[in-house]
Amino acid sequence: MIDLSKYEVTAVVAFIGTIVQTSVAVLLAGLFFLLSRRAGRRPYTVAWSWALVALAGGIGAVVASYLLPNSGPVLGVPIRMTAAVLLCYTSYLFGKLLFSGLLVVGALDYIGVPVHHAVVRSAALALAILTLTTVVLLQTLDQIVIVQAVIVAPTLAGCAFVLMRLPPQRRGIGSKLTILVCFLTAVLWLAYGAGFLLSWLHRHEVGYVNPFWGLLRANPFIDTVMEMLLAFGLVVMINEQAEREVEGERAARLSELASSGERLSAVIRGAMDAIVLLDGKGFITLSNAAADQMFASADASVAGRPFAQCVAESERIALAAWLAAPPTGDVPNRAMLGLRPDESTFRVEASSADLSLGGSTHRLLVIRDITGREKAEAERLELQQRLAQFEKTEALGRLVSGITHELNNPLAAILAAVGDLLEQEPTGHKRSVLAVIHEQAQRCRLITRNLVYFIRGGEGQRQETAPTTAVGRAVEEVRPEAERSQVTLTLVTPPTIPSLMADPVALEQVVANLTLNAIEAAGRGGRVRVVLSVRDGRLVLAVEDNGPGIPPLLLSRIFDPFFTRKPVGRGSGLGLPVALGIIQHHGGTLVAENIAPPGRGARVTAEIPLGPGKPRAHQMEERPLPATQRRALIIDDEAPVRSPLRRFLERRGWQVVEAEDGEQGLQILRRSGFDDFDLILSDLKMPGMSGIDLHDQLMAERSDLVSRLVFITGDVVSTDVAAFLRQTARPVLEKPFELTELDSVIERLSGPRQENGSG
């Protein structure tokens, strides 16, 4: 049994946090470059983009320092300050300082105070010298972080103060959120600095308890959330500024057009939209044919009438207030009810601009009838949504595929290693710490899987699936969460149920998402029931809780992406939208409702067409594995993934052989005569010969051996991988996976089993 000290566990947690934080920073930097490019390459967008790149590079340097030989506090090995470690620490400090400095540079340019490139280059050089000097003199990460806190905290506060100089008409949601996040992050870094300072001052005191210990352990995860909020605020600021510039250009063009009375009159009379010119008292001094036809008749003119008579009586007070206020770019258009000569009303949209004519100020109104626009607007929105989905899939699909694949590999190693340790039944504090790591890794897995399913729209590998098995496996996966929350979780299934063509992993994701939401809603001491049944040729999955129910005003929003009622850090707002997308992709429906009477809880019901199938308690037609003398071959280029899998199988009586890539695995199979292994676990993406190449080679040399092949992969989004998995229909373990999932795959390969009617 491995003895993990408190310091070593903290290092493991910090290592996990820095991996997650680096991945998020890289993702945010990439997304920010794409979004800022669409809004225009302005100096502040460039500065903020490189700020996020610097942040990702700095945090990535910390990850690199952990991976250097004998350089990090892993399993009790002391730190040895090599040149490589010093370089990592220098890169980390320089990245963090450059990040905060570029935030200020972008903020100054955003408010209209440009910073010359020479000043930026000089400041960057000074930061580099300061960083190198600090690292060489201190050589400990704790002291380096103290210096960083002293510089970063006031810099972030300065960024907030700079943005507070924005005039009121330029302040929006984005600037307010960015100011708040900068202030909060500055306060957090002051707390971090104080915590590390206390640790350094009391480093020789045995048993000293740092009051900031919990905050320091969680700081990578807290910083990840603050990074996401900051990037969101900056993106909103860029979009708000772009909209203001567009509306400003529009107002300028109108003003230039109205500089000549004769030109203005000609343009007004020939325009397709209704155009009227109002004097200071609100009377129409000039109108075009479209305005006369809209508010009077083909033979009459509205000139000389108060414009108030052209709108419904209920709109006149608001209209007077709107006309009394000067036009602004923040609210360019106003919707109101127009009034026809026959006293009927219709919806119009008006935009306005002030014009100076003959020494007096006039108001120019451009009015458009929007009553017949509903159908065209609905079609436009539908096309826009399709285009947005296509662009998201096209532009972000490859990015998400690469990032999730790279993130899933270390997560798979973490889950497998922690599961391996937990299976050895450590007790006391060690088990609780391992449980925390396991829980947080599972949360990361849920986030990455939800993100994958959200990007690919619920598509996955379809195969004949036993619903009872898939649902039962998902319920057992979330049962520890129910036990931690003291929630009674019950699964009710019929003794037999027809199989259906479905993506089993996606179906498990739906059950996990719905059940976790129900556990959260039920609260401590609550009850959650997962009920599986068949009705009218459809598979019906109902998840019920006895919580307070869903507020009626929120029932229509709970399936919106990123909408969540959970506190920050507890939910991503993707669980229900992902479940809805998966169910709809399978031709089904997903409905949420409150259980009558009010206050008795909520129920989410999914229905999926069963299609042709035959009733069975469990379905899997594979080559049965022998009960004794079983041998397994594990092929994966990641040693941290292979090792816990080997120990897991060996504890179950397997003889295990490892291979680092497909070529080595194929050579081992050839030397054994292809008949010596009952199970082959192979990664799909490896240097050299991949899992796909290995499959093709086995098909050419010994096709019957393919029935013993099980794939493990962290990338199911790529088009080539998805097509290959659909074609081969082999069992797949998606990284990161629980070791219990491997048990399920082995059990499926070993033959059928009997299912319980309820659980």
PDB file of N, CA and C in Angstrom, residues 34 43 229 236 242 282 494 522 590 627:
ATOM      1  N   LEU A  34     -10.057  33.489 -31.978  1.00  0.00           N
ATOM      2  CA  LEU A  34     -11.075  33.354 -33.018  1.00  0.00           C
ATOM      3  C   LEU A  34     -12.125  34.447 -32.922  1.00  0.00           C
ATOM      4  N   PRO A  43      -5.836  47.152 -31.217  1.00  0.00           N
ATOM      5  CA  PRO A  43      -4.741  46.971 -30.245  1.00  0.00           C
ATOM      6  C   PRO A  43      -5.185  46.311 -28.954  1.00  0.00           C
ATOM      7  N   LEU A 229     -14.356  33.566 -16.290  1.00  0.00           N
ATOM      8  CA  LEU A 229     -15.203  34.759 -16.142  1.00  0.00           C
ATOM      9  C   LEU A 229     -14.534  35.979 -16.768  1.00  0.00           C
ATOM     10  N   VAL A 236     -17.356  40.006 -24.157  1.00  0.00           N
ATOM     11  CA  VAL A 236     -18.566  40.845 -24.178  1.00  0.00           C
ATOM     12  C   VAL A 236     -18.198  42.303 -24.400  1.00  0.00           C
ATOM     13  N   ALA A 242     -17.877  46.859 -30.609  1.00  0.00           N
ATOM     14  CA  ALA A 242     -18.130  46.708 -32.047  1.00  0.00           C
ATOM     15  C   ALA A 242     -19.535  47.188 -32.407  1.00  0.00           C
ATOM     16  N   GLY A 282     -42.564  68.326 -32.391  1.00  0.00           N
ATOM     17  CA  GLY A 282     -43.062  67.004 -32.716  1.00  0.00           C
ATOM     18  C   GLY A 282     -43.982  66.965 -33.913  1.00  0.00           C
ATOM     19  N   PRO A 494     -37.895  -3.391 -15.333  1.00  0.00           N
ATOM     20  CA  PRO A 494     -38.645  -4.642 -15.531  1.00  0.00           C
ATOM     21  C   PRO A 494     -37.688  -5.811 -15.680  1.00  0.00           C
ATOM     22  N   ALA A 522     -32.781  16.977  -4.752  1.00  0.00           N
ATOM     23  CA  ALA A 522     -33.372  16.309  -3.596  1.00  0.00           C
ATOM     24  C   ALA A 522     -32.776  16.805  -2.287  1.00  0.00           C
ATOM     25  N   LEU A 590     -37.495  14.588 -24.549  1.00  0.00           N
ATOM     26  CA  LEU A 590     -37.097  14.778 -23.149  1.00  0.00           C
ATOM     27  C   LEU A 590     -37.944  15.901 -22.574  1.00  0.00           C
ATOM     28  N   ALA A 627     -12.797 -19.179 -18.141  1.00  0.00           N
ATOM     29  CA  ALA A 627     -12.914 -18.812 -16.731  1.00  0.00           C
ATOM     30  C   ALA A 627     -11.569 -18.833 -16.023  1.00  0.00           C
TER      31      ALA A 627
END
